[in-house]
Short mmCIF file of C-alpha atoms (C1' of nucleotides) in Angstrom, two decimals:
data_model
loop_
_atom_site.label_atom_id
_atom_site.label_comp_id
_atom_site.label_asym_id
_atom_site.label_seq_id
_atom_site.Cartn_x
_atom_site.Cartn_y
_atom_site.Cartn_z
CA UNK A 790 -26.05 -1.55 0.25
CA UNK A 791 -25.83 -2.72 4.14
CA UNK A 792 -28.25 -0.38 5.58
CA UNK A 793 -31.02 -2.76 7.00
CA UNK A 794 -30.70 -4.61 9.89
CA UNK A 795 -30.10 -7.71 8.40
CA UNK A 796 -27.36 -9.60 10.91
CA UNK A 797 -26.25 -11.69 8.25
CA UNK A 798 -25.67 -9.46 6.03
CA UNK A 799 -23.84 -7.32 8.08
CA UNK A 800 -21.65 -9.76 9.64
CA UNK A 801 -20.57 -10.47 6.40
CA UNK A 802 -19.99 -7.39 5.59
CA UNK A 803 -17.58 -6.50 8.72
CA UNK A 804 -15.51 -9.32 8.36
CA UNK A 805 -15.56 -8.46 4.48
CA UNK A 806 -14.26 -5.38 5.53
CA UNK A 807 -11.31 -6.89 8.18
CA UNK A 808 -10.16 -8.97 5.55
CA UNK A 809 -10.12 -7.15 2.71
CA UNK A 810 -8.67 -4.39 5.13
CA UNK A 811 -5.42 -6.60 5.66
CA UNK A 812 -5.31 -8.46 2.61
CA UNK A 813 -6.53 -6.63 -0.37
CA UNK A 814 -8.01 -7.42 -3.14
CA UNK A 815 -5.87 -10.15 -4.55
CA UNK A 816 -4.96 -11.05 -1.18
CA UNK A 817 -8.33 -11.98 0.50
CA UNK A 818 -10.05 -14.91 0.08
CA UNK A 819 -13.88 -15.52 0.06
CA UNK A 820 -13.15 -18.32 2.71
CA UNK A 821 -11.13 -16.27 4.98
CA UNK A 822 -14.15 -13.93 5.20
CA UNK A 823 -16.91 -16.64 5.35
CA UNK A 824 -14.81 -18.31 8.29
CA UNK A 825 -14.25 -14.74 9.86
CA UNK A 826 -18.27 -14.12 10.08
CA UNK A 827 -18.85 -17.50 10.94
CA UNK A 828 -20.78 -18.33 8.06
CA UNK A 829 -21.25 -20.68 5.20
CA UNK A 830 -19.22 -19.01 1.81
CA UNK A 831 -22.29 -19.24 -0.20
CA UNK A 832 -23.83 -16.88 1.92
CA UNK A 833 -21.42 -14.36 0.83
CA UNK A 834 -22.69 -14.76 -3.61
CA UNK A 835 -26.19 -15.10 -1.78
CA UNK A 836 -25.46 -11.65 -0.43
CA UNK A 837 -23.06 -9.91 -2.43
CA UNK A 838 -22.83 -12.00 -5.92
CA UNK A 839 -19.19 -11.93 -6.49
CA UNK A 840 -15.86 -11.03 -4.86
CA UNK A 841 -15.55 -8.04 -7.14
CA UNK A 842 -18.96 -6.76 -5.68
CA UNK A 843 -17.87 -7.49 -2.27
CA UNK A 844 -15.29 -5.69 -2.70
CA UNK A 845 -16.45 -2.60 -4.45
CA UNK A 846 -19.05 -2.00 -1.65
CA UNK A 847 -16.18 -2.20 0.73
CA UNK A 848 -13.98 0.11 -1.29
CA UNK A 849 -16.16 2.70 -1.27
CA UNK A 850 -17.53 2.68 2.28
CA UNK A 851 -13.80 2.76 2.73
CA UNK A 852 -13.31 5.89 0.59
CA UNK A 853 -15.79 7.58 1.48
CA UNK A 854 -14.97 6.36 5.17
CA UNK A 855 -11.36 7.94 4.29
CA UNK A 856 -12.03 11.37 2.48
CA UNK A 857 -15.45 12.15 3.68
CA UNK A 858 -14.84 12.46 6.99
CA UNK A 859 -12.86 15.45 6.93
CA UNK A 860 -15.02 17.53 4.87
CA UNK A 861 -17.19 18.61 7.65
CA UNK A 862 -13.72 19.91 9.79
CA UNK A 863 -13.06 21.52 6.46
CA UNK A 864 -16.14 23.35 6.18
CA UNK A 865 -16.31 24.35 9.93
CA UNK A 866 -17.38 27.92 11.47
CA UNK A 867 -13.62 28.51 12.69
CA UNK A 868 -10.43 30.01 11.61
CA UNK A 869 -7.65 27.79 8.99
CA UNK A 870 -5.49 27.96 11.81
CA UNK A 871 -8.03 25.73 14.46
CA UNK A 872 -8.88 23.69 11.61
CA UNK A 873 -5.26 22.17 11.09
CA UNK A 874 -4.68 20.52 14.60
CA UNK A 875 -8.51 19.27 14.04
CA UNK A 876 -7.89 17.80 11.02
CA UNK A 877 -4.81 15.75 12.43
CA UNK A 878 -6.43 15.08 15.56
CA UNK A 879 -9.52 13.33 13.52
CA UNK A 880 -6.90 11.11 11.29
CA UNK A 881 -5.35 9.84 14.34
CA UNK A 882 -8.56 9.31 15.93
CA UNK A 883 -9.39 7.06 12.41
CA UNK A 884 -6.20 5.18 12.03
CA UNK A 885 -6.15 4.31 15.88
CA UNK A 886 -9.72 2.95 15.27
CA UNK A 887 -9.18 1.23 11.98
CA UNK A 888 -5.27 0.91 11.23
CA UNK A 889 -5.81 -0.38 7.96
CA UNK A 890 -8.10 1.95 6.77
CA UNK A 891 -5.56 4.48 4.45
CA UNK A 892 -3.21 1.66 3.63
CA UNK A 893 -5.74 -0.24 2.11
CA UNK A 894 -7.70 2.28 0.28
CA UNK A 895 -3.95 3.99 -1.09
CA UNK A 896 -2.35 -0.04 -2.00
CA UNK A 897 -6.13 -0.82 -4.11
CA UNK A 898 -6.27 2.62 -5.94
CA UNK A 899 -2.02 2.40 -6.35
CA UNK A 900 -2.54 -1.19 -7.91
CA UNK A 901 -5.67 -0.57 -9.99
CA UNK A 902 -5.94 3.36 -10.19
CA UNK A 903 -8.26 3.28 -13.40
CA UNK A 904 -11.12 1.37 -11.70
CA UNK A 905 -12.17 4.09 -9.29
CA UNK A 906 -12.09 6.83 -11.42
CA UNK A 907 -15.56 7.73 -10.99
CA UNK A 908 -15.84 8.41 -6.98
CA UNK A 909 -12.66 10.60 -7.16
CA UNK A 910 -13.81 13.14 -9.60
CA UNK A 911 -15.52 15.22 -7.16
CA UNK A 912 -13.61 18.90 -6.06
CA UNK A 913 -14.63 18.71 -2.46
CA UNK A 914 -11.44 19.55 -1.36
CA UNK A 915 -10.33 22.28 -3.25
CA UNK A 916 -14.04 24.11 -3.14
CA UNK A 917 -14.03 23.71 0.55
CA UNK A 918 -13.62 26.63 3.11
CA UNK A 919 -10.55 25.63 4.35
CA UNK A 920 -8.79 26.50 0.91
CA UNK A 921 -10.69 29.45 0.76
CA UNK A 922 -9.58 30.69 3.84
CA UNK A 923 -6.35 30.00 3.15
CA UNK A 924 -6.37 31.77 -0.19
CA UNK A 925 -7.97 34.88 1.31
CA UNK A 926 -5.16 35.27 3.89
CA UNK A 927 -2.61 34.94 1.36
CA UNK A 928 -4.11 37.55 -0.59
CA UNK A 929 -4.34 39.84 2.58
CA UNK A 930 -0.54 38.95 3.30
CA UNK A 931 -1.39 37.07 6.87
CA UNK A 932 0.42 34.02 5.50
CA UNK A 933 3.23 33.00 3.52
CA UNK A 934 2.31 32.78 -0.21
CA UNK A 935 2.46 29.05 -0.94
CA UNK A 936 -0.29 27.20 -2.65
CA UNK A 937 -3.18 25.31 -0.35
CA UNK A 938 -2.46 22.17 -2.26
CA UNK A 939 0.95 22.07 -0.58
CA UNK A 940 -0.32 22.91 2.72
CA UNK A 941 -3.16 20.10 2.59
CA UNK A 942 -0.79 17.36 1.74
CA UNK A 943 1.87 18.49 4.29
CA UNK A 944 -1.21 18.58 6.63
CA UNK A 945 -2.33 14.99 6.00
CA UNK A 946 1.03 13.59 5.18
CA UNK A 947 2.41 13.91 8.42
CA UNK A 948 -0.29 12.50 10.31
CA UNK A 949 -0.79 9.64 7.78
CA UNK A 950 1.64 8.49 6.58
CA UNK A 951 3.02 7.30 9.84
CA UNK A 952 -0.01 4.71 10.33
CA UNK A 953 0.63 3.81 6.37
CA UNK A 954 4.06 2.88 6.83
CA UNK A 955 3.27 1.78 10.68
CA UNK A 956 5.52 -1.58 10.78
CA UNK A 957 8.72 -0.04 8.77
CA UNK A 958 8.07 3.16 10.84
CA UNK A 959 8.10 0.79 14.15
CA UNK A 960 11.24 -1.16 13.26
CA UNK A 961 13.30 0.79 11.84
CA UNK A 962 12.44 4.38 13.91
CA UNK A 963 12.85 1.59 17.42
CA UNK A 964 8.94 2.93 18.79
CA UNK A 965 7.44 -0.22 19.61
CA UNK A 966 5.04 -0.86 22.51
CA UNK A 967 4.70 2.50 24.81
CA UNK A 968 7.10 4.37 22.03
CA UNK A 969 4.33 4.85 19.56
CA UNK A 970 1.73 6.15 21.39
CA UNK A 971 4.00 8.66 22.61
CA UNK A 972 5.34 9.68 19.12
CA UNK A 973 1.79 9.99 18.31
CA UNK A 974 0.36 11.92 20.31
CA UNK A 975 3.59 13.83 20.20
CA UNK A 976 3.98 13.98 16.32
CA UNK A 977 0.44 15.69 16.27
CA UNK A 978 1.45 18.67 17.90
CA UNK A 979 4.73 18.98 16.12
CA UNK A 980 3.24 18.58 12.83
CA UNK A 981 0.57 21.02 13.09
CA UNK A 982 3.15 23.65 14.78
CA UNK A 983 5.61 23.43 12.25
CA UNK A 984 2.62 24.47 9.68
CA UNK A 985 1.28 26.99 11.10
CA UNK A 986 4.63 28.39 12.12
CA UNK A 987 6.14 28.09 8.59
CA UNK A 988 2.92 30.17 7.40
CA UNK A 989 2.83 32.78 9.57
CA UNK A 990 6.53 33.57 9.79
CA UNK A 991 7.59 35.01 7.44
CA UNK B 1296 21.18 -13.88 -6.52
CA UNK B 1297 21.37 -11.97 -9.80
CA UNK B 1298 24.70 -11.07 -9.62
CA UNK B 1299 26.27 -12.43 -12.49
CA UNK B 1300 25.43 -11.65 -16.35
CA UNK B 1301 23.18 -14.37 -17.70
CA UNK B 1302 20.78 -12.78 -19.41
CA UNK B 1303 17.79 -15.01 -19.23
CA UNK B 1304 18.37 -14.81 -15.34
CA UNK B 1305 18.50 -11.12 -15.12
CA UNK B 1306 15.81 -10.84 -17.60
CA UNK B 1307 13.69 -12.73 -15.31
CA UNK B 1308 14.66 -10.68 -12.26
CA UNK B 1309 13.74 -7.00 -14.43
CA UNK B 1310 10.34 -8.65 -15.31
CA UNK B 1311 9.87 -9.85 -11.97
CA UNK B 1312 10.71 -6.58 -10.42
CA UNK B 1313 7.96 -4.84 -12.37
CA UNK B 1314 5.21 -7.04 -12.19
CA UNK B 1315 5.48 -7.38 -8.50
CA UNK B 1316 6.14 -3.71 -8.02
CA UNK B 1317 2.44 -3.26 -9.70
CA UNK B 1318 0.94 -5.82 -8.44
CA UNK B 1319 2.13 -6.99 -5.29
CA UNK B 1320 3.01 -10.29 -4.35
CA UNK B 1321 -0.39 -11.49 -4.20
CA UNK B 1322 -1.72 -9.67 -7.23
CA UNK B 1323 1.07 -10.54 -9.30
CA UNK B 1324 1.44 -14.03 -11.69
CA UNK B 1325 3.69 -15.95 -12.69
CA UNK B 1326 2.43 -16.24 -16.17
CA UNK B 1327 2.50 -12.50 -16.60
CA UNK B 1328 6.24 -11.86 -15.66
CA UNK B 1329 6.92 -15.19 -17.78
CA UNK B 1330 5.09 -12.92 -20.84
CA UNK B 1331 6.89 -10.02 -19.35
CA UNK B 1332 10.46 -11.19 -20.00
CA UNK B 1333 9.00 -12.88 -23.43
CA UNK B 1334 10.22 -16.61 -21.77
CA UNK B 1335 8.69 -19.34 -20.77
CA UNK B 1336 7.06 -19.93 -17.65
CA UNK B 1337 9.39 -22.77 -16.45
CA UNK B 1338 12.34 -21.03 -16.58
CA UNK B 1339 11.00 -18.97 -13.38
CA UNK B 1340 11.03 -21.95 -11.50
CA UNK B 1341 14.17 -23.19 -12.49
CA UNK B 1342 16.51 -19.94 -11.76
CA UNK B 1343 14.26 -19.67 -8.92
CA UNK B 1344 12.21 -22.01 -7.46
CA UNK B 1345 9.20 -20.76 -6.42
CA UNK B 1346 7.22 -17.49 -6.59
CA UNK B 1347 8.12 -17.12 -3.01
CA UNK B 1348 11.66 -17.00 -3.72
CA UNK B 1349 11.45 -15.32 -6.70
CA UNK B 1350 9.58 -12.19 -4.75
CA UNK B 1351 11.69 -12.49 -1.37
CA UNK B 1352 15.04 -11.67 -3.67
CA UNK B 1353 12.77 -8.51 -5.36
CA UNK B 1354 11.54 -7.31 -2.24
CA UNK B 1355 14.82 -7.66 -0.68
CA UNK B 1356 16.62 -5.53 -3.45
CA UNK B 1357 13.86 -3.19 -3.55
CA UNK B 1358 13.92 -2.64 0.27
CA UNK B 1359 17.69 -2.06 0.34
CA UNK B 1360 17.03 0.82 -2.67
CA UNK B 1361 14.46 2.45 -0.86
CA UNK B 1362 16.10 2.45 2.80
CA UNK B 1363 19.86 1.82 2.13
CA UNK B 1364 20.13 4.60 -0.56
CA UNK B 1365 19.95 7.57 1.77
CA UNK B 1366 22.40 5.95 4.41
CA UNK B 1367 25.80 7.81 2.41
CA UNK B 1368 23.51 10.79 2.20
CA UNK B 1369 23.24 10.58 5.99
CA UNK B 1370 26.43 9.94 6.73
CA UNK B 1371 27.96 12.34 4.79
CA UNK B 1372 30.38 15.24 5.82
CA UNK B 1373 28.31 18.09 5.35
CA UNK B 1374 25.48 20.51 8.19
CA UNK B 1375 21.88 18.66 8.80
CA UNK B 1376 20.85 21.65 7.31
CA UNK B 1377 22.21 20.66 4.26
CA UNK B 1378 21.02 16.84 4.47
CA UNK B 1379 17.18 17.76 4.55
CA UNK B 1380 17.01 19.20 0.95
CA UNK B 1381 19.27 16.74 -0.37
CA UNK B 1382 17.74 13.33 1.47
CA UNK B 1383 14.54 15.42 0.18
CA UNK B 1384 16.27 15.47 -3.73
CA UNK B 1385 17.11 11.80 -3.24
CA UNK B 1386 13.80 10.46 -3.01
CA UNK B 1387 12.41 12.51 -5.39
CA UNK B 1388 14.67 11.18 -8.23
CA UNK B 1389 14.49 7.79 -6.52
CA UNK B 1390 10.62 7.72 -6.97
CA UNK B 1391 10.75 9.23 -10.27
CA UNK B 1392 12.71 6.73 -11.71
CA UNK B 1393 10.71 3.42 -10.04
CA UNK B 1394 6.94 5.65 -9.42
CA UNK B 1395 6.06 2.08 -7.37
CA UNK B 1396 9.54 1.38 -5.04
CA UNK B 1397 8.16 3.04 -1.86
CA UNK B 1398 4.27 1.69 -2.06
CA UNK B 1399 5.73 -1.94 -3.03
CA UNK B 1400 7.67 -2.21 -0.13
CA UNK B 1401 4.86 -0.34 2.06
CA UNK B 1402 2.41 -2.48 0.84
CA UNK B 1403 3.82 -6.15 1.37
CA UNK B 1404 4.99 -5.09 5.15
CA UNK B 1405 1.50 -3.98 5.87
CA UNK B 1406 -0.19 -6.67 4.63
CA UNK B 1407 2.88 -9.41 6.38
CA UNK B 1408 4.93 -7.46 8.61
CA UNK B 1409 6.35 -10.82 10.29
CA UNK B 1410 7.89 -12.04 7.36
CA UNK B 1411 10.69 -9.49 7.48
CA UNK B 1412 11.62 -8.24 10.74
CA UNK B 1413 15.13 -9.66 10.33
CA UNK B 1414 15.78 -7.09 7.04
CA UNK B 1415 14.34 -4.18 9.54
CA UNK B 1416 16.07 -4.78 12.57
CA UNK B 1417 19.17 -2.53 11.85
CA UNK B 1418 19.49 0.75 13.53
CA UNK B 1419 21.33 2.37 10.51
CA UNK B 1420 19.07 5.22 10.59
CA UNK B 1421 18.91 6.18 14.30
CA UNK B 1422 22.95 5.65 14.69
CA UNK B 1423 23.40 7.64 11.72
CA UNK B 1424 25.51 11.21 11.61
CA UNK B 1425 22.48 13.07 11.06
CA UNK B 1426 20.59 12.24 13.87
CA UNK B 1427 23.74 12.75 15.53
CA UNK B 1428 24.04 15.98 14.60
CA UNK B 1429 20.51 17.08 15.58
CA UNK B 1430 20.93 15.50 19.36
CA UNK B 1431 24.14 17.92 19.07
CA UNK B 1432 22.71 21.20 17.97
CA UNK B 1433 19.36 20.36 20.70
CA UNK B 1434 21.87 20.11 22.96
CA UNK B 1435 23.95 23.38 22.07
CA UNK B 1436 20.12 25.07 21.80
CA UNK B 1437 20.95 25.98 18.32
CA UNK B 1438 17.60 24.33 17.30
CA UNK B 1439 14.34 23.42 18.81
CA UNK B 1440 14.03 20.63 21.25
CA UNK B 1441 12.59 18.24 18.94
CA UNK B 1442 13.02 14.72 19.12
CA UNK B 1443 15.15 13.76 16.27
CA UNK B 1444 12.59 10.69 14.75
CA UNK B 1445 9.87 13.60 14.13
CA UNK B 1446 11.87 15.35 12.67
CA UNK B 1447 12.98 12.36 10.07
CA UNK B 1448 9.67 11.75 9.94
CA UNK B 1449 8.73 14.82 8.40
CA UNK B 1450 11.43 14.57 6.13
CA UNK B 1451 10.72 11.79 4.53
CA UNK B 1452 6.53 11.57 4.94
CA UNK B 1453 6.33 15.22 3.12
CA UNK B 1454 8.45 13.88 -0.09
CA UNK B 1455 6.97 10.00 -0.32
CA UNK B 1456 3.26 10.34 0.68
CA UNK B 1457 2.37 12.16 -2.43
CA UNK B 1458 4.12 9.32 -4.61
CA UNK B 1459 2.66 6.38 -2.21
CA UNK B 1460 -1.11 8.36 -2.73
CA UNK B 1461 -0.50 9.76 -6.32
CA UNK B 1462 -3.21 8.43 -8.00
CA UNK B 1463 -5.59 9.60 -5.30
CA UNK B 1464 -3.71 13.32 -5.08
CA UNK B 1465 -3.57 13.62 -8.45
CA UNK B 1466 -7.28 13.33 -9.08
CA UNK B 1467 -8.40 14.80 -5.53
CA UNK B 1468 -6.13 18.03 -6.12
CA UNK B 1469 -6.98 18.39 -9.52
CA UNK B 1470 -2.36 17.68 -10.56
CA UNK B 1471 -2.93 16.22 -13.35
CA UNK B 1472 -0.29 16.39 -15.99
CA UNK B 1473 2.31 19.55 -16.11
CA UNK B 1474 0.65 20.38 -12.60
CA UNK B 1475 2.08 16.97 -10.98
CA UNK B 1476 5.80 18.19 -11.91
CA UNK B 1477 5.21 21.80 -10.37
CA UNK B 1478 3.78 20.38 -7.85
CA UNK B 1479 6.50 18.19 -6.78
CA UNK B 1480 9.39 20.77 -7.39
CA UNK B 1481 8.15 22.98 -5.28
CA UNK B 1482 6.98 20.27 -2.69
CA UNK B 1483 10.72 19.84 -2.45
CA UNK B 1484 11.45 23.20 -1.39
CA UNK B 1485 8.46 24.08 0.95
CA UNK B 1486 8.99 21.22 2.63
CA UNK B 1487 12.42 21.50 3.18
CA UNK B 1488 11.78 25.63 4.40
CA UNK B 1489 9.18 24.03 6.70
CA UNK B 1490 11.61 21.99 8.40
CA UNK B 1491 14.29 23.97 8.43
CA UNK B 1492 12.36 27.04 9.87
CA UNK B 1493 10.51 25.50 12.32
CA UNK B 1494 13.64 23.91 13.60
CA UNK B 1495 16.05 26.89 13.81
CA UNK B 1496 12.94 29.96 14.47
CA UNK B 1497 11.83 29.62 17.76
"C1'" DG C 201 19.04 -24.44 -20.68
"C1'" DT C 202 14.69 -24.41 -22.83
"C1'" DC C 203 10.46 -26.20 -24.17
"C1'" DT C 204 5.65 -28.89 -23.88
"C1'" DA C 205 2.55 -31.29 -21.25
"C1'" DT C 206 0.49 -32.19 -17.16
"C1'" DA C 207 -0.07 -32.88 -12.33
"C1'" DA C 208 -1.96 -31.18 -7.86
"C1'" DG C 209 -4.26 -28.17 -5.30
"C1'" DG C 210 -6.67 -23.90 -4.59
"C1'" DT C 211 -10.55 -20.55 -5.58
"C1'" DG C 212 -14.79 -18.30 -7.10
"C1'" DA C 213 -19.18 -19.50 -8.14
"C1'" DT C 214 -23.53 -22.25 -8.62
"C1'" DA C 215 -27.07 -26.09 -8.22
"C1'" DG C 216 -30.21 -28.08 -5.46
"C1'" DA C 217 -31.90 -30.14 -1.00
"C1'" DC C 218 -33.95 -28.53 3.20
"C1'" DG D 1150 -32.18 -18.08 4.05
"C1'" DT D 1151 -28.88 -21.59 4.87
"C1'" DC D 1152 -26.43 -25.59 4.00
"C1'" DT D 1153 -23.67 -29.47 1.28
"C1'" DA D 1154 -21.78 -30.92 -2.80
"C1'" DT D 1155 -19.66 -29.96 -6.81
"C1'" DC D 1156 -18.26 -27.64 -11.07
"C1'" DA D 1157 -15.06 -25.07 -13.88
"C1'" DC D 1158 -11.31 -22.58 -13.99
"C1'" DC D 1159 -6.93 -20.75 -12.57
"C1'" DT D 1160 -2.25 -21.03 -10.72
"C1'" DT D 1161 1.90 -22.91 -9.03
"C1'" DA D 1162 5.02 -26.35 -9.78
"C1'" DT D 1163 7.25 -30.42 -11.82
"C1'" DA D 1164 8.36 -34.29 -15.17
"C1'" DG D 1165 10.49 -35.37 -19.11
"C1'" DA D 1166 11.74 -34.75 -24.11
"C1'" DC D 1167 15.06 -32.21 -26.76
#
DNA sequence: GTCTATAAGGTGATAGAC
DNA sequence: GTCTATCACCTTATAGAC
């Protein structure tokens, strides 16, 4: 774990984390990252044994990084109607911080799904106030009756995949430079509008 | 370019094509799509070269299939309103068919978004009769005055997240087996409503 | 066209001096 | 803890027999 002060350690652990970040798995190489920290690449099996350990630590501070950080918005004291624009607003505050961040952990759990089965068996989603809420106002007839599974992944779809598929997105869509920002900040409040307006019309 | 019908060639391109798909250029070997095709390993190098070459023609077919496929569907003479479901439809039976097209060619952008920018710089998609016909009814006020990218955008994000992050949704939202199928039929049609509603109620 | 053998260089990992 | 040197293996690619 990387949760002393140690600077060495940690540097190595950062640029661990870049690299991997862009590369992957398969991609990265224990070089790239000793070169990146500025370090000798023994210091890296000194530190973290192997590549495969390297990288496990950095998967999971990743996925946890990537999941966890909603469940708290989830959970909130407000209505399921606040919590949507929230939720978007906090991807877009992650991706714009750390762009990699969902493509990498999506591309290493697409490639080798079977490896991480352990940290995604947990029902913190589907247990979590926001689906509740959601369930009770489809029993009281306040919403449309569709399932909370759909509206979750229409929820984080919009807003993520986006930053996932950033460069064809950019390209192909012409939102380079100023563009993006723009379609951004303006595909937050479209997204969350078209949710809440599909639910509640009816 | 596998064009013509000698076998050994085209078996080397199928074997290819899945290996890579899985594993991505870096992940994947050459040794394992020589097994793959049940041939030996030189025969990769001499109907094509080099791994390099050998993945450039893959991703180039692949990234044709995944963006090229919906251009008739775009272009054809039928309402926008029509287009969503079936552009919607499309994909689905695209990813169905080849579960790894759309993260493949996600992936390998992401991780070397330089090497291709003369495949993506074609503006098929924004010159296309469907975003035509969107600037036309935002004009007329028959719809909402939504920029026509967010609204492709939603489109296609809604249908190919969930195949790009399937291993993770599956597990996180508990869609395991039968529930995956379900799940995706009816993704098509919320998804679609959402759209649709939003654009034309307002 | 297809195979075996092998070259040439890269990559993860460790030993051992300091 | 940090460095240099080096091992052992893997991977791409080619040479050359058939």
């Amino acid at each position: 774990m990387v949760e002393n002060n140690n600077t060495t350690e940690n540097q190595i652990f950062e640029a661990a984390l870049k690299v991997f970040h862009k590369k992957g798995l398969a991609g990265a190489r224990m070089q790239e990252i000793a070169d990146e920290a500025g370090i000798n690449k023994s210091m890296l099996h000194y530190y973290f044994r192997s590549k495969e350990q390297l990288f496990s630590q950095i998967f999971l501070q990743s996925f946890k990084r990537f999941i966890g950080g909603i469940l708290p918005l989830l959970n909130a004291d407000n209505t399921w109607e606040e919590k949507i624009p929230e939720i978007m607003g906090h991807y877009a505050n992650v991706m714009q911080n750390n762009p990699h961040l969902a493509g990498f952990v999506i591309s290493e759990l697409r490639q080798n799904a079977g490896a991480f089965g352990d940290i995604l068996k947990q029902n913190a989603l589907l247990n979590s106030v926001f689906f509740k809420q959601l369930q009770e106002a489809i029993q009281k007839k306040e919403i449309r009756n569709v399932h909370p599974v759909q509206i979750w992944v229409s929820v984080i779809s919009s807003i993520i995949f986006p930053y996932i598929a950033e460069p064809m997105v950019k390209v192909t869509l012409d939102l380079q430079g100023d563009n993006w920002d723009m379609f951004i900040t303006n595909r937050k409040k479209i997204a969350a509008d078209m949710i809440i307006n599909y639910l509640k019309v009816f």
